[in-house]
Coordinates of C-alpha atoms in Angstrom, one line a residue:
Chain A
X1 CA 62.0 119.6 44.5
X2 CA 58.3 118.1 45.5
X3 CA 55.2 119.6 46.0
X4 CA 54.1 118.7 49.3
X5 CA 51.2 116.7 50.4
X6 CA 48.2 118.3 51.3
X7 CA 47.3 120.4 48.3
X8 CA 44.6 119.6 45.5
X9 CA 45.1 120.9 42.2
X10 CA 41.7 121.0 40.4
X11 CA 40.0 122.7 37.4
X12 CA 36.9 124.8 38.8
X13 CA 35.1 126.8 35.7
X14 CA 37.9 126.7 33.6
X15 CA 40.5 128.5 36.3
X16 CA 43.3 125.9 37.9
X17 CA 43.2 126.1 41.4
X18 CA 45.3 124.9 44.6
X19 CA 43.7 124.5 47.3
X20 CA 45.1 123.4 50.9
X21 CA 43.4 120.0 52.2
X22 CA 42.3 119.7 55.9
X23 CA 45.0 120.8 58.3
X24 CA 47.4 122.1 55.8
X25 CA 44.6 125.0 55.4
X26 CA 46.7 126.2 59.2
X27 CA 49.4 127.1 56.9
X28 CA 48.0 127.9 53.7
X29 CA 44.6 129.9 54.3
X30 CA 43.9 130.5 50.5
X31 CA 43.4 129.7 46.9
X32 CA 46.3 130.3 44.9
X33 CA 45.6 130.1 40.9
X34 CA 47.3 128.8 38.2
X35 CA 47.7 128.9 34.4
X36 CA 47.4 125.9 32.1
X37 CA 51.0 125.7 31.9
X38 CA 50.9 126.5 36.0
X39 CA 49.0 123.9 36.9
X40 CA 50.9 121.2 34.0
X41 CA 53.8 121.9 36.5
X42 CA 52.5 121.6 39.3
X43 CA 51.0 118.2 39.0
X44 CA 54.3 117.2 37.7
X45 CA 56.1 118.1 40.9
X46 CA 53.7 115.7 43.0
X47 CA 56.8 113.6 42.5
X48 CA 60.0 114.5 42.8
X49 CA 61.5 117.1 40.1
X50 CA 64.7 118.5 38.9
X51 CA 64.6 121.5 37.0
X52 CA 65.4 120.4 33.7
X53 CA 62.6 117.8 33.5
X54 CA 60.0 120.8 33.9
X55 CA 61.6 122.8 30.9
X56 CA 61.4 119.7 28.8
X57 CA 58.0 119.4 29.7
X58 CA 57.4 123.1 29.2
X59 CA 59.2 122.9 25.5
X60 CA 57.8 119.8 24.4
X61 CA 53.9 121.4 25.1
X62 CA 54.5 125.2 24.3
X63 CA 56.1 127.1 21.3
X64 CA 59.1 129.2 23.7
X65 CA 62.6 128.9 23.6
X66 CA 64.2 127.3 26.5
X67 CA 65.9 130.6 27.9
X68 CA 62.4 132.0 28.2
X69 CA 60.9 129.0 29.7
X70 CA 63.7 127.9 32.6
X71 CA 63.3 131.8 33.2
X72 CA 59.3 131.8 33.8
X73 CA 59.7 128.4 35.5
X74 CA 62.3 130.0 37.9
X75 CA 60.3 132.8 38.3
X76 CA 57.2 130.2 39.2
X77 CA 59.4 127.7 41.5
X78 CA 59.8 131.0 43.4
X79 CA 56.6 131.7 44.2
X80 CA 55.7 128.5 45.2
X81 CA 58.2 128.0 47.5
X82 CA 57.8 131.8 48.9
X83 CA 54.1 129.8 49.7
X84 CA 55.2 127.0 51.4
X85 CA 54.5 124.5 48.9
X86 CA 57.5 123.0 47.9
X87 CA 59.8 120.4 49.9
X88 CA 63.5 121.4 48.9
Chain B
X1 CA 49.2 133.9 41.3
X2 CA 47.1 134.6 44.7
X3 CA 44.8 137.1 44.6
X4 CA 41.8 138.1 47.4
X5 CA 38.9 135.0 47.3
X6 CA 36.1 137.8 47.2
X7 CA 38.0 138.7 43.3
X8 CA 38.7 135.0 42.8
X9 CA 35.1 134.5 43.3
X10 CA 33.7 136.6 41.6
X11 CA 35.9 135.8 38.7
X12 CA 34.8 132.1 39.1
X13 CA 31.1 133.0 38.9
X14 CA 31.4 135.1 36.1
X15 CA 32.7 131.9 34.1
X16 CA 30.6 129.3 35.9
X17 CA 27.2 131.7 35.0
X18 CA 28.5 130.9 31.2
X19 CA 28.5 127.4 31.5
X20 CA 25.9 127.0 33.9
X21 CA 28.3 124.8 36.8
X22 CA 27.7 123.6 40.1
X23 CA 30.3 126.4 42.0
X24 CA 28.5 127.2 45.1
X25 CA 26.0 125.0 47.7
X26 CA 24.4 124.4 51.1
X27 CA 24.2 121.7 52.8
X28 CA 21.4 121.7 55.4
X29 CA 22.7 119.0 57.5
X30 CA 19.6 119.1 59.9
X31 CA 16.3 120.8 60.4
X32 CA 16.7 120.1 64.1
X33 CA 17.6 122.9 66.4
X34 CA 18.5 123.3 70.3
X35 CA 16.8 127.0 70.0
X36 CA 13.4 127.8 69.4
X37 CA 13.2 131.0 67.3
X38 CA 9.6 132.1 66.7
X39 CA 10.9 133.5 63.2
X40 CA 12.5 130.5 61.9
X41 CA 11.4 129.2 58.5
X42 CA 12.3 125.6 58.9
X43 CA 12.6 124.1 62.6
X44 CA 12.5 121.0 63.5
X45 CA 12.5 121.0 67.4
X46 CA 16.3 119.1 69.1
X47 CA 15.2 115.7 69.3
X48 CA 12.0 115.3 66.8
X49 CA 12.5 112.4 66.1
X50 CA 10.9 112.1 62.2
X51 CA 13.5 114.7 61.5
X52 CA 16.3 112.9 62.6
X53 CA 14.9 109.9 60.7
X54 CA 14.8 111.6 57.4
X55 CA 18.7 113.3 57.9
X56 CA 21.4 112.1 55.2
X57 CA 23.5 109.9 56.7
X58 CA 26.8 110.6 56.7
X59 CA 28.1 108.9 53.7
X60 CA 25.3 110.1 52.1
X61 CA 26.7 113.8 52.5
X62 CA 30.1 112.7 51.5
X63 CA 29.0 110.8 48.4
X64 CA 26.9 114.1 47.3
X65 CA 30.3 116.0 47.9
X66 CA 31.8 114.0 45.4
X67 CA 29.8 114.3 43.0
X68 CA 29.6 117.8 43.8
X69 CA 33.0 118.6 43.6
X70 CA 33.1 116.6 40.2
X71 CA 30.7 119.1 39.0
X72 CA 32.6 121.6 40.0
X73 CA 31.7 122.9 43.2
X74 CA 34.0 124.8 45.2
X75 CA 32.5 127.1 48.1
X76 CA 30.5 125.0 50.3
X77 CA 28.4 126.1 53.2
X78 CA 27.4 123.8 55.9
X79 CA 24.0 125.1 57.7
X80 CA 20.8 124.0 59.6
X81 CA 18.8 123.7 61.9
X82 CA 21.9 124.4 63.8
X83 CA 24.5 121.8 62.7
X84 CA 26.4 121.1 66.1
X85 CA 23.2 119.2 66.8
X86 CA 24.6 116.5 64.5
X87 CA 27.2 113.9 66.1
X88 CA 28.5 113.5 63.0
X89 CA 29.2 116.9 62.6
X90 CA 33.2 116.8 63.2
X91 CA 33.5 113.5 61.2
X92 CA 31.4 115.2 58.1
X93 CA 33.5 118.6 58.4
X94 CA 37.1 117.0 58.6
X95 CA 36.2 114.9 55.8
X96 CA 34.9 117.6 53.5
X97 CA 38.4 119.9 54.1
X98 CA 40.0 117.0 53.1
X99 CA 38.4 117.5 50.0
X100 CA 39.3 120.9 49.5
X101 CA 36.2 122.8 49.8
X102 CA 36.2 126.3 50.7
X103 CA 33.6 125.9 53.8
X104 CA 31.7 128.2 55.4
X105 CA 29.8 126.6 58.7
X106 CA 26.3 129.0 59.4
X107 CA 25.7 128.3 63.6
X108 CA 23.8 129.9 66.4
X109 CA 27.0 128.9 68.4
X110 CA 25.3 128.0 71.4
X111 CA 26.5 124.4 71.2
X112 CA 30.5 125.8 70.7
X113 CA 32.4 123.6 73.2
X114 CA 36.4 124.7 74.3
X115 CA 36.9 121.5 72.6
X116 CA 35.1 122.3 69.7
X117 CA 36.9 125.4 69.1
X118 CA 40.4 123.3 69.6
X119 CA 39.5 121.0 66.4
X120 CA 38.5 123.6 64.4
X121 CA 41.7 125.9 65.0
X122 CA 43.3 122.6 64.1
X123 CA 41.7 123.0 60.6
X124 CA 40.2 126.2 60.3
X125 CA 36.7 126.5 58.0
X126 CA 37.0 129.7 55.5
X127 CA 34.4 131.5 58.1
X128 CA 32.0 130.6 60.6
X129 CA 29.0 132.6 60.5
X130 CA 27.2 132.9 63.6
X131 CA 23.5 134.5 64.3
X132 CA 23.5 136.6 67.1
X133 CA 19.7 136.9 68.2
X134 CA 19.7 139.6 70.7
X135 CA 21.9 141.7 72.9
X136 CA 21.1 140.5 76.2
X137 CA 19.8 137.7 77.9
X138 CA 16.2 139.0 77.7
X139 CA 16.1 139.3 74.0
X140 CA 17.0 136.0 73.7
X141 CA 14.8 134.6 75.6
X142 CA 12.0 136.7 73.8
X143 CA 13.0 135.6 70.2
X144 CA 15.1 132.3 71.0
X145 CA 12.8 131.4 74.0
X146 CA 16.6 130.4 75.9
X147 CA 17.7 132.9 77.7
X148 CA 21.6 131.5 78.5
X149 CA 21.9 131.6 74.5
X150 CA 23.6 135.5 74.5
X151 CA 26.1 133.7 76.7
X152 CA 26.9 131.0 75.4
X153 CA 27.1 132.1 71.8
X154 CA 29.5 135.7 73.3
X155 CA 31.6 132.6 74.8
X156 CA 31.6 131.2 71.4
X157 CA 32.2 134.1 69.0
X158 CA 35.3 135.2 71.5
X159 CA 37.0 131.5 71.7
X160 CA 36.7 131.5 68.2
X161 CA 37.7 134.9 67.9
X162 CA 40.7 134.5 70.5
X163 CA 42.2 130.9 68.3
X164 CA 42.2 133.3 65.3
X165 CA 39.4 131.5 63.5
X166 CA 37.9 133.7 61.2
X167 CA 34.5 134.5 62.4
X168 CA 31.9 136.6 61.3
X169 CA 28.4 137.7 63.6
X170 CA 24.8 139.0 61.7
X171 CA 21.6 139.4 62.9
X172 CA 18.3 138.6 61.6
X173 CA 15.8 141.4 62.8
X174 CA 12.2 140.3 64.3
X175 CA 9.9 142.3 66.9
X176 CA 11.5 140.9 69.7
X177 CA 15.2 142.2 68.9
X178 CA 14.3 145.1 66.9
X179 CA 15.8 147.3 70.0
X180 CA 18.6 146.1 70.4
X181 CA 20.6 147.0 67.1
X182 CA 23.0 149.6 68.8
X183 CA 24.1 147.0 71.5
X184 CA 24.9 144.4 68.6
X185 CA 26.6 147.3 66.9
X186 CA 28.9 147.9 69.9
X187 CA 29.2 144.2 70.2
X188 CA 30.7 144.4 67.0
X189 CA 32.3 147.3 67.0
X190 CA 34.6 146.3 70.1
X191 CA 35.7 143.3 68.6
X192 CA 36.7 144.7 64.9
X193 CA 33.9 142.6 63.3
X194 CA 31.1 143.6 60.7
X195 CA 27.7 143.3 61.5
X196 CA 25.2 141.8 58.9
X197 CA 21.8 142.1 58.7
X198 CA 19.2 139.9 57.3
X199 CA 16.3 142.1 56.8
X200 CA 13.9 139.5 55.4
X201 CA 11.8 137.2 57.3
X202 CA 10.2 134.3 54.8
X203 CA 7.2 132.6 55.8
X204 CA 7.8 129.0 56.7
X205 CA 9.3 126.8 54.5
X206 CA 8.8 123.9 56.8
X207 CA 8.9 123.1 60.7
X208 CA 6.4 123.6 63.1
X209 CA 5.8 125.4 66.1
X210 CA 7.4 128.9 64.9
X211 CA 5.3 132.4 63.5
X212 CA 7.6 134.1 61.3
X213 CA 4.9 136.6 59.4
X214 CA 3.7 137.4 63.0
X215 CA 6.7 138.0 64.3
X216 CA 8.7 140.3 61.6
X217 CA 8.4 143.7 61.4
X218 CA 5.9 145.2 59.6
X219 CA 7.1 147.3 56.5
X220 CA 7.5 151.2 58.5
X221 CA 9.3 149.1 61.4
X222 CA 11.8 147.6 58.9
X223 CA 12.1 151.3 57.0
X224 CA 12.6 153.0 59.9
X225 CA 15.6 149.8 61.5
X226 CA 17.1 150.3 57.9
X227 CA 17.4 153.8 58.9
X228 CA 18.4 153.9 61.7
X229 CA 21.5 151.2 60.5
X230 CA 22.3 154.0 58.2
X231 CA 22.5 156.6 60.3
X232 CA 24.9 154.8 63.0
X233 CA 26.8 153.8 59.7
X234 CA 27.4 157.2 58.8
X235 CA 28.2 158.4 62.2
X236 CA 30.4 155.7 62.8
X237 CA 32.2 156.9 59.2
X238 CA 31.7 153.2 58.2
X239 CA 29.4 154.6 55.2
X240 CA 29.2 157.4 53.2
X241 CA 26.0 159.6 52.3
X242 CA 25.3 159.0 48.5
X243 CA 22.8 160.4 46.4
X244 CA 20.6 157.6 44.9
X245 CA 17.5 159.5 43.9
X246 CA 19.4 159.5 40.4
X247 CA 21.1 155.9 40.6
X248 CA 19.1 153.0 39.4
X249 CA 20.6 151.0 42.1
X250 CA 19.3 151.2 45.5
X251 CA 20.8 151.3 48.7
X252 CA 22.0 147.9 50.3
X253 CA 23.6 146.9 53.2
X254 CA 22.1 143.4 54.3
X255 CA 23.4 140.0 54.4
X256 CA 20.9 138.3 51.7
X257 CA 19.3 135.4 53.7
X258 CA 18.5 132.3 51.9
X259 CA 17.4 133.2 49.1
X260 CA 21.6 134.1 47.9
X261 CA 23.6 137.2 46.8
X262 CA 21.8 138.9 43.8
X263 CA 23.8 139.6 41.1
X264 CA 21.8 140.7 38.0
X265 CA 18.6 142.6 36.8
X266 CA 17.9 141.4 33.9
X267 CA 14.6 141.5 33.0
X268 CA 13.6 138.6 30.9
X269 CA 15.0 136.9 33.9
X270 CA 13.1 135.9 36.7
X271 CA 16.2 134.9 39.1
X272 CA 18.5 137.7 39.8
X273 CA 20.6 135.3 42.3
X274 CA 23.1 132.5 41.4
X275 CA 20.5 129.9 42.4
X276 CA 20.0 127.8 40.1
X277 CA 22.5 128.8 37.9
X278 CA 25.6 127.9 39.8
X279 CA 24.3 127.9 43.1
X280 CA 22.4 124.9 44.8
X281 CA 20.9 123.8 48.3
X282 CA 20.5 120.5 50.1
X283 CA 17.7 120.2 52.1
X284 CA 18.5 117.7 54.9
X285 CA 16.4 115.2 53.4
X286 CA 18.1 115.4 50.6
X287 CA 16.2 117.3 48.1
X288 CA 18.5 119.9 45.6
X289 CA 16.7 123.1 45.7
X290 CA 18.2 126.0 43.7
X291 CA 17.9 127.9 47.3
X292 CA 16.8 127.3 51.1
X293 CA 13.6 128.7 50.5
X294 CA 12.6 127.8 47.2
X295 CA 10.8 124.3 47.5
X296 CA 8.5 124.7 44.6
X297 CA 11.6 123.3 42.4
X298 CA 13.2 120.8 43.3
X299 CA 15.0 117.3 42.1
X300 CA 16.2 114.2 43.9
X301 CA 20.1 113.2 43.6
X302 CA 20.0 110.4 45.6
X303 CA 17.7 108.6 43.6
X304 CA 19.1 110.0 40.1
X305 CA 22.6 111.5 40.9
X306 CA 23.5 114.7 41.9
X307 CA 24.3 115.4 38.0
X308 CA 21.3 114.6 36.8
X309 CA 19.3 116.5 39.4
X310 CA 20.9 119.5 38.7
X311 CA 20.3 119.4 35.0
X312 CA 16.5 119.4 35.7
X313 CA 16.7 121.3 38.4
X314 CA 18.4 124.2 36.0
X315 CA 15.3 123.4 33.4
X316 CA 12.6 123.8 36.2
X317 CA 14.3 126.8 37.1
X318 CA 14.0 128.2 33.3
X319 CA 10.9 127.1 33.2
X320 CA 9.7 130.0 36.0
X321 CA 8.2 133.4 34.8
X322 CA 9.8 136.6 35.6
X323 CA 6.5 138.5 37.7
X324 CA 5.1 141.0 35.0
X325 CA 4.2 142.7 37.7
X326 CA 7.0 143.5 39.5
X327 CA 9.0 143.9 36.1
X328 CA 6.7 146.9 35.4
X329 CA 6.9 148.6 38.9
X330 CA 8.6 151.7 40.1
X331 CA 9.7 150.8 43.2
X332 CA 11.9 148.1 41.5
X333 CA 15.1 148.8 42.3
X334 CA 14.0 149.5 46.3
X335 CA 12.8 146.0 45.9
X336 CA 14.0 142.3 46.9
X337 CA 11.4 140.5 45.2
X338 CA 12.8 136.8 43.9
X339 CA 10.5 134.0 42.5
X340 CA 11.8 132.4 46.5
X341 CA 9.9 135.2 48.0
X342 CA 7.4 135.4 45.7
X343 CA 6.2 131.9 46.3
X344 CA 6.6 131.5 50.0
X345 CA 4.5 135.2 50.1
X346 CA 1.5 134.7 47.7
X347 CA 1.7 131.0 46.7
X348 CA 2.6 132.0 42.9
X349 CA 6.1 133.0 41.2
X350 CA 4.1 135.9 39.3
X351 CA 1.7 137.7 42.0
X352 CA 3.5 141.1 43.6
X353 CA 3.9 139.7 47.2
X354 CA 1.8 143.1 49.4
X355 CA 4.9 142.8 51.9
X356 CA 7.3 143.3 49.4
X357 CA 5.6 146.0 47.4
X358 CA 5.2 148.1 50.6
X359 CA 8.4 147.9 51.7
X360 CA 9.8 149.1 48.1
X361 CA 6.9 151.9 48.0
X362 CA 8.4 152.7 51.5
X363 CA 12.1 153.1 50.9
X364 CA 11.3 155.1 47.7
X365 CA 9.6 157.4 49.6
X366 CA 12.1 157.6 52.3
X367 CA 14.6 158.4 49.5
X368 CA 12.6 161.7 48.0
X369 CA 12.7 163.1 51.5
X370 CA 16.7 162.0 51.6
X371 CA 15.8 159.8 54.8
X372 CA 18.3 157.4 53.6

């Protein structure tokens, strides 16, 4: 999975944001926020990702155990995809 | 994970107040404009030609965005003069949603072109904001002194409207519209939109050619429009009746101009607006103001850098004294008095501005004998 193009991922008074860049905003009319760990992920998956590799990344920066984290990261892969971010 | 912009924003503010960051601006991307409103506080007339000379090129807006957005700003609001006056204008709006701003455009819409319309549905701005003048043909005439503007900005607001690109309409009141609230109403009414109302004309800020003390209304006039707003509101159900004789808040219902949304009353403070906190304005000769109408502060980021003009910019903005005046006063809470305001009406940021202080003696009074 990928995060497509068109979407900045940026720091703005200490909340992660996404925001959708020129014509992508025909899509995506919105800010969607994101946690620390969020937004960790999400700049990850500006290349392409396999699931594993973002529950390593998750356990090597957080103490959780893995069922917990491929769980939340499931749960977050979702929701991005339910917002048209993601190519499949 | 999403959640509504207006609580996203406010959330963001709350944070960026705390560290005192760049979250919100203006660009004024020209003084000029193709109407001629008697009211306005800044006109430069279409094709002054000094004006024009002294407008940020483009690269110079896109380098400030830059630095902008690595300060942190976010919302950005692109405003005038009227900014389809500028060629550039497309070129300067595609390039800052490529950015990622969330951008507001402030119009008049008379210049709003089929074609325009067709690049902006391509990449839709968070809102466009558009002044409508007048209700009729007439009224425009009287305040804009064009008379095909109602026209041509009806054209506008309904193309936009009709490619589903979020669009908002206000007013800003004068003598020469006054009448014609309940028509603007209807306008708004009939196509599901709000209608805002600035209630405050500034003297001029800059510009020539334009009146705007002797052409708003006088203190009883604007009472009686604020009224008479309420009282359609109420009919229409689109506000409820509330008791503020014992509320230390006061009753408001108007878009808040130039001088931006207030947010606090804190005494020892002598902005209650994001301006100069995390709020800034370009001027279109590139000066950062903390507002559009607050010229008595200002720094210069092309010459320094946009970070280093907002850092003084914040310490001349600490450096202004709350108006002991107005901090004592009853009428307080019925009052919209700013150090903006204070300035452009008296010439000082601590002298009650007579305007002012009238108009907040007036809506107290109003509210004893339950008017509003």
């Amino acid at each position: 999975m990928k995060l497509k193009s068109g979407f900045l991922c940026r720091e703005v008074a200490g909340q992660w944001v996404v925001v959708p860049l020129g014509e992508r905003v025909v899509e995506f009319n919105g800010i969607m926020t994101l946690s620390e760990s969020g937004a960790l992920l999400l700049r990850t998956m500006e290349n392409e990702v396999q699931e594993e590799e973002l529950v390593q990344i998750v356990l090597n920066e957080y103490i959780v155990d893995e069922e917990s984290a491929r769980s939340d990261i499931r749960e977050f892969v979702t929701s991005l995809k339910d917002n048209g971010l993601l190519i499949e | 994970m999403a959640q509504t912009l207006d609580r996203l924003y406010s959330q963001l503010v709350s944070a960026a107040k705390v560290k005192r960051e760049l979250l919100s601006a203006s660009f004024e991307l020209t003084s000029r404009c193709n109407l001629q409103c008697k009211m306005c506080y800044v006109c430069q007339n279409a094709n002054d030609r000094e004006g024009m000379a002294k407008e940020l090129t483009t690269e110079q807006w896109i380098s400030l965005a830059q630095e902008a957005q690595d300060l942190g700003l976010l919302f950005l609001t692109l405003t005038g003069g009227e900014v389809f006056m500028r060629k550039d204008f497309r070129e300067i709006y595609q390039r800052l949603m490529m950015m990622g701003f969330i951008l507001t455009i402030y119009t008049n819409g008379t210049l709003i072109t089929p074609e325009i319309v067709n690049w902006l549905a391509a990449m839709p701005p968070y809102k466009v904001s558009i002044t409508l003048y007048g209700a009729s043909g007439e009224t425009y005439k009287e305040v804009t002194g064009f008379a095909d503007g109602y026209a041509r900005t009806v054209r506008a607001i309904d193309s936009l409207l009709e490619n589903k690109i979020p669009t908002d309409i206000k007013t800003t009141v004068v003598q020469g519209n006054k009448h014609d609230y309940d028509k603007l109403l209807d306008f708004a009414q009939q196509r599901k939109l709000d209608l805002g109302v600035v209630n405050y004309v500034s003297p001029r800020r800059e510009g020539t050619n334009t009146d705007p003390i002797g052409n708003r209304l006088t203190p009883q006039e604007l009472l009686d429009y604020e009224v008479h707003i309420n009282e359609r509101n109420m009919e229409l159900g689109l506000l409820k009746r509330k008791d503020f004789s014992s509320s230390k808040e006061s009753p408001r219902f108007f878009e808040s101009g130039l001088a931006g949304t207030r947010v606090s009353r804190e005494t020892s403070e002598a902005f209650h607006c994001l301006a100069g906190k995390t709020a800034a304005w370009i001027t279109a000769d590139g000066r950062l103001l903390p507002c559009g109408l607050l010229d008595g502060v200002k720094a210069f980021p092309l010459s320094k850098g946009l970070a280093a003009a907002w850092e003084e910019l914040k310490q001349e903005c600490d450096g202004i004294s709350p108006c002991k005046e107005c901090q004592g006063c009853l009428f307080q809470a019925y009052c919209e008095h700013c150090p903006a305001r204070l300035l452009k009406e008296t010439g000082q940021y601590t002298k009650n501005a007579p305007y002012l202080c009238e108009l907040a003696r007036k809506r107290k009074e109003a509210v004893n004998w339950d008017v509003i």
